XYZ file of C-alpha atoms in Angstrom:
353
model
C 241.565 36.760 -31.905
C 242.842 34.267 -29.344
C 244.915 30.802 -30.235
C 246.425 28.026 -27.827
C 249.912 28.661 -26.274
C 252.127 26.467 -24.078
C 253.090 28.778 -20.889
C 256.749 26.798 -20.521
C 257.498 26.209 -16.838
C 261.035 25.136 -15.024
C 260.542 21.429 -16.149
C 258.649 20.077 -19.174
C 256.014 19.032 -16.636
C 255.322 22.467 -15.262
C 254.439 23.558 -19.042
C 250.622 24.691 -18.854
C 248.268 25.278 -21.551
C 246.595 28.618 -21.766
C 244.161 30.736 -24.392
C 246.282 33.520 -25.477
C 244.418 37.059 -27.300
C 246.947 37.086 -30.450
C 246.953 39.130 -33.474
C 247.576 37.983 -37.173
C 249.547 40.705 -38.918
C 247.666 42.823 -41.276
C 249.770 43.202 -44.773
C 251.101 40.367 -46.050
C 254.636 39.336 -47.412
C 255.173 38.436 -50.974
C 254.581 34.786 -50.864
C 252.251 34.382 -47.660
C 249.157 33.278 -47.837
C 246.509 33.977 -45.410
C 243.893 31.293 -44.417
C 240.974 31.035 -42.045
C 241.352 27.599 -39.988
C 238.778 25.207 -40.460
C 240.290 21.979 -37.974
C 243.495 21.862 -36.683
C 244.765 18.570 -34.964
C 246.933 18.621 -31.385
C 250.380 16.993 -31.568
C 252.333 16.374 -28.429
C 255.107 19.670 -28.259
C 258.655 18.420 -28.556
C 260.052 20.983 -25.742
C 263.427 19.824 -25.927
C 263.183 20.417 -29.291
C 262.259 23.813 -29.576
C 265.311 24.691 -26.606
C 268.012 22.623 -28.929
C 266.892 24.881 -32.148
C 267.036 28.296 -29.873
C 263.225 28.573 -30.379
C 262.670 29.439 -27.031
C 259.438 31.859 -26.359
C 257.650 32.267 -22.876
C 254.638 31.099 -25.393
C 254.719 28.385 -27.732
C 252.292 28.327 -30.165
C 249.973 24.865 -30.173
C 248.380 23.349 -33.140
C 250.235 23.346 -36.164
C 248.397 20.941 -38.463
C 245.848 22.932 -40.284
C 243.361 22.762 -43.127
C 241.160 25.824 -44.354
C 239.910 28.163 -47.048
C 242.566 30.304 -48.223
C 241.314 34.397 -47.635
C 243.996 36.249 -49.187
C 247.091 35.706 -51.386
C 250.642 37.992 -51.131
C 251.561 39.589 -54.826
C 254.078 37.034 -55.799
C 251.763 33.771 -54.785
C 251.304 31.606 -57.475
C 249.615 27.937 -56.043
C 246.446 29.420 -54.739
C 244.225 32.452 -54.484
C 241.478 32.968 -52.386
C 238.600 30.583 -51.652
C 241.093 27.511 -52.355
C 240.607 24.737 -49.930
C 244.457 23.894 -48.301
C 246.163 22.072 -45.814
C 249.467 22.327 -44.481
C 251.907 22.090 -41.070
C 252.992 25.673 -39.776
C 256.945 25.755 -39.459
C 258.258 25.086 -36.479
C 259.404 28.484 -35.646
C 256.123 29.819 -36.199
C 254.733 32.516 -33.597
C 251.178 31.663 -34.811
C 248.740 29.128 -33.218
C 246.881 26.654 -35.589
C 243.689 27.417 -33.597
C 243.708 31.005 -34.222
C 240.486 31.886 -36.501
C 243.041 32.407 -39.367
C 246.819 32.589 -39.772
C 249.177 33.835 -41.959
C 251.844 31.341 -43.282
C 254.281 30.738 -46.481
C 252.496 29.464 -49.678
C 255.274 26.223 -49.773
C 253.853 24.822 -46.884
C 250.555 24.469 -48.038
C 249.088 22.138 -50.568
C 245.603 21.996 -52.394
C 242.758 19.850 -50.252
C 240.247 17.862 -52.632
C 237.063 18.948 -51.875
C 235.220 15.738 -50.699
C 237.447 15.247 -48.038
C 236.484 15.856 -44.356
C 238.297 18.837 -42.868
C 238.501 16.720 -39.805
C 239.895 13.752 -41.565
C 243.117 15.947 -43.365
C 244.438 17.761 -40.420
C 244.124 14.515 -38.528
C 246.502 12.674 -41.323
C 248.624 14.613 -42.435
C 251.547 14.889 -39.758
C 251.317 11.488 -39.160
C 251.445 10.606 -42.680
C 254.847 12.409 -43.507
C 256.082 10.953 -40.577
C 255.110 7.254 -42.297
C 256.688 8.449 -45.655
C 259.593 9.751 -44.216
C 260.062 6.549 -42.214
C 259.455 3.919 -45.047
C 260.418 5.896 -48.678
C 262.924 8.364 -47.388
C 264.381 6.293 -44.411
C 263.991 2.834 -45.138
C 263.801 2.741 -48.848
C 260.606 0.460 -48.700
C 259.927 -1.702 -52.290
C 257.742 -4.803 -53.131
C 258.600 -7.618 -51.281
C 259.714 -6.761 -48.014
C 258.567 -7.145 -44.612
C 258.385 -4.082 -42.172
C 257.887 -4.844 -38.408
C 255.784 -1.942 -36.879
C 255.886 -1.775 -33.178
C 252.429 -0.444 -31.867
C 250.433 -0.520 -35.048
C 247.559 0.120 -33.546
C 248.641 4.288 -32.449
C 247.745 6.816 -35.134
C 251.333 7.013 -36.876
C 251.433 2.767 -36.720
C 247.882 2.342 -38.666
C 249.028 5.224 -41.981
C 252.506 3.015 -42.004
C 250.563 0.064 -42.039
C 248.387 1.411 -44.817
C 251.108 2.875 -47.062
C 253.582 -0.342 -46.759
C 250.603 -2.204 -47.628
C 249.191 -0.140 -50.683
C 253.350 -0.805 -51.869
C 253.430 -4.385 -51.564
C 255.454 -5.114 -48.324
C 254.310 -7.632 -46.124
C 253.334 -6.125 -42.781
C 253.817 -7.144 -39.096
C 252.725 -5.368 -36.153
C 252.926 -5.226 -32.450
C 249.695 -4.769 -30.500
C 249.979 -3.441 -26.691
C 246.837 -4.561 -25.196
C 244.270 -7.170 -26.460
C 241.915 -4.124 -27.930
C 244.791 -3.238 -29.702
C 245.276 -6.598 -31.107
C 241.837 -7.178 -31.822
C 242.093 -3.621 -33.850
C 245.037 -4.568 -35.747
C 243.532 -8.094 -36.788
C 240.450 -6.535 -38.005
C 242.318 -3.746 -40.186
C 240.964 -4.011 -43.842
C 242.094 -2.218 -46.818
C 238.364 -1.395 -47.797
C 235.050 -2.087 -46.516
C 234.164 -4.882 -48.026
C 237.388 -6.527 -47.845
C 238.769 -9.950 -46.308
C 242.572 -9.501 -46.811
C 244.016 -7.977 -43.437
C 246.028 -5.457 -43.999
C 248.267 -7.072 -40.883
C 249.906 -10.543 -41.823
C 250.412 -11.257 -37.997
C 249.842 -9.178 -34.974
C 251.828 -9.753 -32.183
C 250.269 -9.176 -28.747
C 253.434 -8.243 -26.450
C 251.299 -7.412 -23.848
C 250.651 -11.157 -23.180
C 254.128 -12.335 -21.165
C 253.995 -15.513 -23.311
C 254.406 -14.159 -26.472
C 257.938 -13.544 -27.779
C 258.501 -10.531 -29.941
C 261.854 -12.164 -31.594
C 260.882 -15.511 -32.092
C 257.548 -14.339 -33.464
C 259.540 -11.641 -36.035
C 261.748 -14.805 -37.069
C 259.176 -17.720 -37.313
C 256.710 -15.537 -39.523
C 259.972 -14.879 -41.670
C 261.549 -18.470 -41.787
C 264.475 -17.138 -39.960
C 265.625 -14.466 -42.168
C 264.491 -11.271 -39.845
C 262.471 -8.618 -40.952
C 263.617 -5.901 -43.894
C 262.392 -2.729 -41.874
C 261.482 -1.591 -38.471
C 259.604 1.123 -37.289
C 259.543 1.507 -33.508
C 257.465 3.284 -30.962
C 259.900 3.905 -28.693
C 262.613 1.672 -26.786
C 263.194 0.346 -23.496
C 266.629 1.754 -22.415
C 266.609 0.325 -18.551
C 265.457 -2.522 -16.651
C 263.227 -0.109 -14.464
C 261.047 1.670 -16.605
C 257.601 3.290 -16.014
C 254.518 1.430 -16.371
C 253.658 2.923 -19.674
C 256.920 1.937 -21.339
C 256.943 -1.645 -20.156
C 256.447 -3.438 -23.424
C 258.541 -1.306 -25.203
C 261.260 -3.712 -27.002
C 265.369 -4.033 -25.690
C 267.597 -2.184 -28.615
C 268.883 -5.440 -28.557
C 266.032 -7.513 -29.406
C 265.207 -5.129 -32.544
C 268.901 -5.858 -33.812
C 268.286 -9.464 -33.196
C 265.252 -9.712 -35.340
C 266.499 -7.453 -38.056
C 267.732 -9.145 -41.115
C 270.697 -8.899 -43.575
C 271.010 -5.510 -45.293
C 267.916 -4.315 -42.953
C 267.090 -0.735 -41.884
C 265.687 0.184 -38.068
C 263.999 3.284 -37.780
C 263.894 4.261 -34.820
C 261.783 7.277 -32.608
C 263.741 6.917 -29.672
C 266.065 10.273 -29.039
C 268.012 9.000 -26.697
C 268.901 5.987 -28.009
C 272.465 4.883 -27.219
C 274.169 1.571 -28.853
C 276.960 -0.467 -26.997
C 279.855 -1.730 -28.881
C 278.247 -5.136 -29.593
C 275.269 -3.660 -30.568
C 277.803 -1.800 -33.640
C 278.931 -4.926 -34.234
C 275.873 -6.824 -34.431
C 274.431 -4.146 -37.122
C 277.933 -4.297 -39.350
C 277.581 -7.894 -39.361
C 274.143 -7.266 -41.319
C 274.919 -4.413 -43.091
C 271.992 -3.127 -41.452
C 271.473 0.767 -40.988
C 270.137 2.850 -38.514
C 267.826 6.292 -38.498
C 266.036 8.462 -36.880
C 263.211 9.623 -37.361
C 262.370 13.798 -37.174
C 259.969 14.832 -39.772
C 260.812 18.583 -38.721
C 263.686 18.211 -40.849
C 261.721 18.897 -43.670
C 261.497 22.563 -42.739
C 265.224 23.135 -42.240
C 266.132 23.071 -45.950
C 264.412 24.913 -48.662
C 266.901 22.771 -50.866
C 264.082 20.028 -49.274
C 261.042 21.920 -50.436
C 260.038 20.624 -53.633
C 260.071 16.607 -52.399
C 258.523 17.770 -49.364
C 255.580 19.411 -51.287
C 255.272 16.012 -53.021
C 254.870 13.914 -50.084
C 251.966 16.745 -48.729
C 249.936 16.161 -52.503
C 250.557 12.055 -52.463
C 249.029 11.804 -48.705
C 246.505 14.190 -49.398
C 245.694 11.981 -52.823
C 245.793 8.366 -50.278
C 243.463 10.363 -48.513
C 241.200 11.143 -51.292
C 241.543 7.421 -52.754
C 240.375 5.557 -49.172
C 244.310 4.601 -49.534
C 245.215 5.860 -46.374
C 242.620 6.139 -43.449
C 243.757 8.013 -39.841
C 241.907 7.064 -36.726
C 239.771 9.988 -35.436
C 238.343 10.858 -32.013
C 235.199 13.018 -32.028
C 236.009 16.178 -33.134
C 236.485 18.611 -30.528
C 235.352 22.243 -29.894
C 237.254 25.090 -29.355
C 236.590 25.528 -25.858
C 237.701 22.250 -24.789
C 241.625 22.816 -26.543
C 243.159 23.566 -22.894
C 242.113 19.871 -21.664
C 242.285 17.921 -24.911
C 246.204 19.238 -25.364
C 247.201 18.315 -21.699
C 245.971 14.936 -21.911
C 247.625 14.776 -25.570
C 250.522 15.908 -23.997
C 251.321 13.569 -21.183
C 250.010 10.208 -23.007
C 250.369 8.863 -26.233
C 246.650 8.658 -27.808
C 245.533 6.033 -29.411
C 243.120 7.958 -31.936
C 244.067 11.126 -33.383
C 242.549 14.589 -31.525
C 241.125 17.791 -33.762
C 239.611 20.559 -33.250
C 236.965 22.140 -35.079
C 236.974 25.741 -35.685
């Protein structure tokens, strides 16, 4: 059986992608399930990540976000037996790769997959939608009534956060980076059929004469925005190209409002002492976002079993609705993961098994 490993180089960008011959262990542990892969979607590989956790292999396993048809059950399993439809994100210390014909893989990672649903369409949703639940209910405490700022709506992760804020009531800006983008954004429904935008204002900030502050505060009579969810932010004057219209820290704290909360995605994110100020004068918070950390507490397992059923439910609903490329076959993984790997897409990559 063969899956899709990083071969990790010197530097991050020596890392190469290669088909690996792999073998799934035959006997199972008490509460492993074992399930052949039907789609499994390609996430960038957080390198750094892996060497600050001492997960360091010569391989790392690619492809983590699976859905399939459960094959065989350990003797103390109790959520699913075999022929059960499931989907679920491998742990991050996994030596299996999601594209391996089947895997093996602990039975609280996995939740039940309604059968109408695409395969496709629930591997391709559901790392990006914990990352929008753990942004908005876990991070940001999102209710009724407020107004969440999310910078580059139209990427995979932006468009789910735009759909779940709006299913709860907040009022939703957004930040387009090209005039496609924008276009995108302005024409997101909630339903076909629909005429309410999901998007209350998009904000080109690829056009130089558009202001991302002044925009935040006009749209909110000058009271700032109750959440923000960024892409990203611009640390240095000289950037590269492709994080150009990334915002300053300091133009996010500006256009935050009393009491707000800024999550950010940015690691390396590193606030002056008049940035502290600036927040402590709002009683505004800060967090970051790192959906891994989900897998680093089983004290964590139950809520994060929720959040898998409730997306997969959105899903089921029309609630929440990823943006899909083509799906992609097998033998194309290698080039689909390096291009996934050194650009942010703009539509979410699978492959089909």
């Amino acid at each position: 059986m063969k899956g899709l490993y990083c071969k990790v180089g010197e530097t991050a960008a020596e890392a190469k992608f290669v088909i690996q011959e792999t073998n799934v262990p035959s006997a199972l542990g008490s509460n492993q399930v074992k399930v052949q892969v039907k789609a499994c979607a390609l996430s960038p590989l957080d390198l750094k990540l892996h060497e600050d956790l001492k997960l360091q292999r010569d391989l790392v396993p690619v492809g983590r976000e699976i859905v399939g048809i459960v094959l065989q059950v350990g003797p103390k399993v109790t959520f699913f037996q075999p022929d059960d439809e499931v989907v679920g994100i491998l742990p991050l210390d996994t030596a299996m790769s999601g594209l391996c014909e089947a895997v093996v893989i602990n039975e609280n990672h996995l939740v039940q997959k309604p059968e109408k649903l695409r395969w496709v369409e629930v591997a391709g949703a559901i790392r990006d939608g914990l990352r929008a639940y753990t942004a908005l209910h876990t991070l940001a405490r999102m209710a009724s009534g407020h107004t969440l700022l999310v910078l580059d709506g139209a990427s995979p992760f932006g468009v789910l956060s735009i759909q779940l804020a709006h299913y709860h009531g907040v009022k939703v800006l957004a930040s387009a980076l090209s005039s496609e983008d924008q276009k995108f954004l302005e024409q997101l429904r909630p339903s076909v059929g629909v005429r309410e935008s999901l998007v209350a204002r998009v904000i080109g900030v690829w056009d130089t004469k558009v202001d991302l502050v002044d925009s935040c505060l006009e749209e909110t009579g000058g009271l700032g925005v109750d959440i923000v969810i960024d892409s990203g932010v611009r640390l240095h004057e000289e950037e590269p190209e492709a994080r150009c219209l990334l915002p300053y820290k300091h133009d996010i704290i500006t256009l935050l409002g009393v009491g707000g909360h800024w999550v950010t995605t940015e690691q390396n994110l590193q606030l002056d002492p008049p940035d502290s100020r600036s927040l402590f004068l709002k009683a505004a918070s800060l967090s970051f976002l790192n959906e891994e950390v989900w897998g680093a507490s089983s004290a964590r397992q139950g809520r994060y079993l929720h959040i898998m059923k409730d997306i997969v439910e959105k899903l089921s609903t029309g609630t929440l609705r990823p943006q899909l490329e083509d799906p992609v076959p097998l033998y194309d993984a290698t080039v689909s993961m390096e291009m996934v790997q050194k650009k942010p897409v703009r539509k979410r990559l699978v492959i089909q098994l």
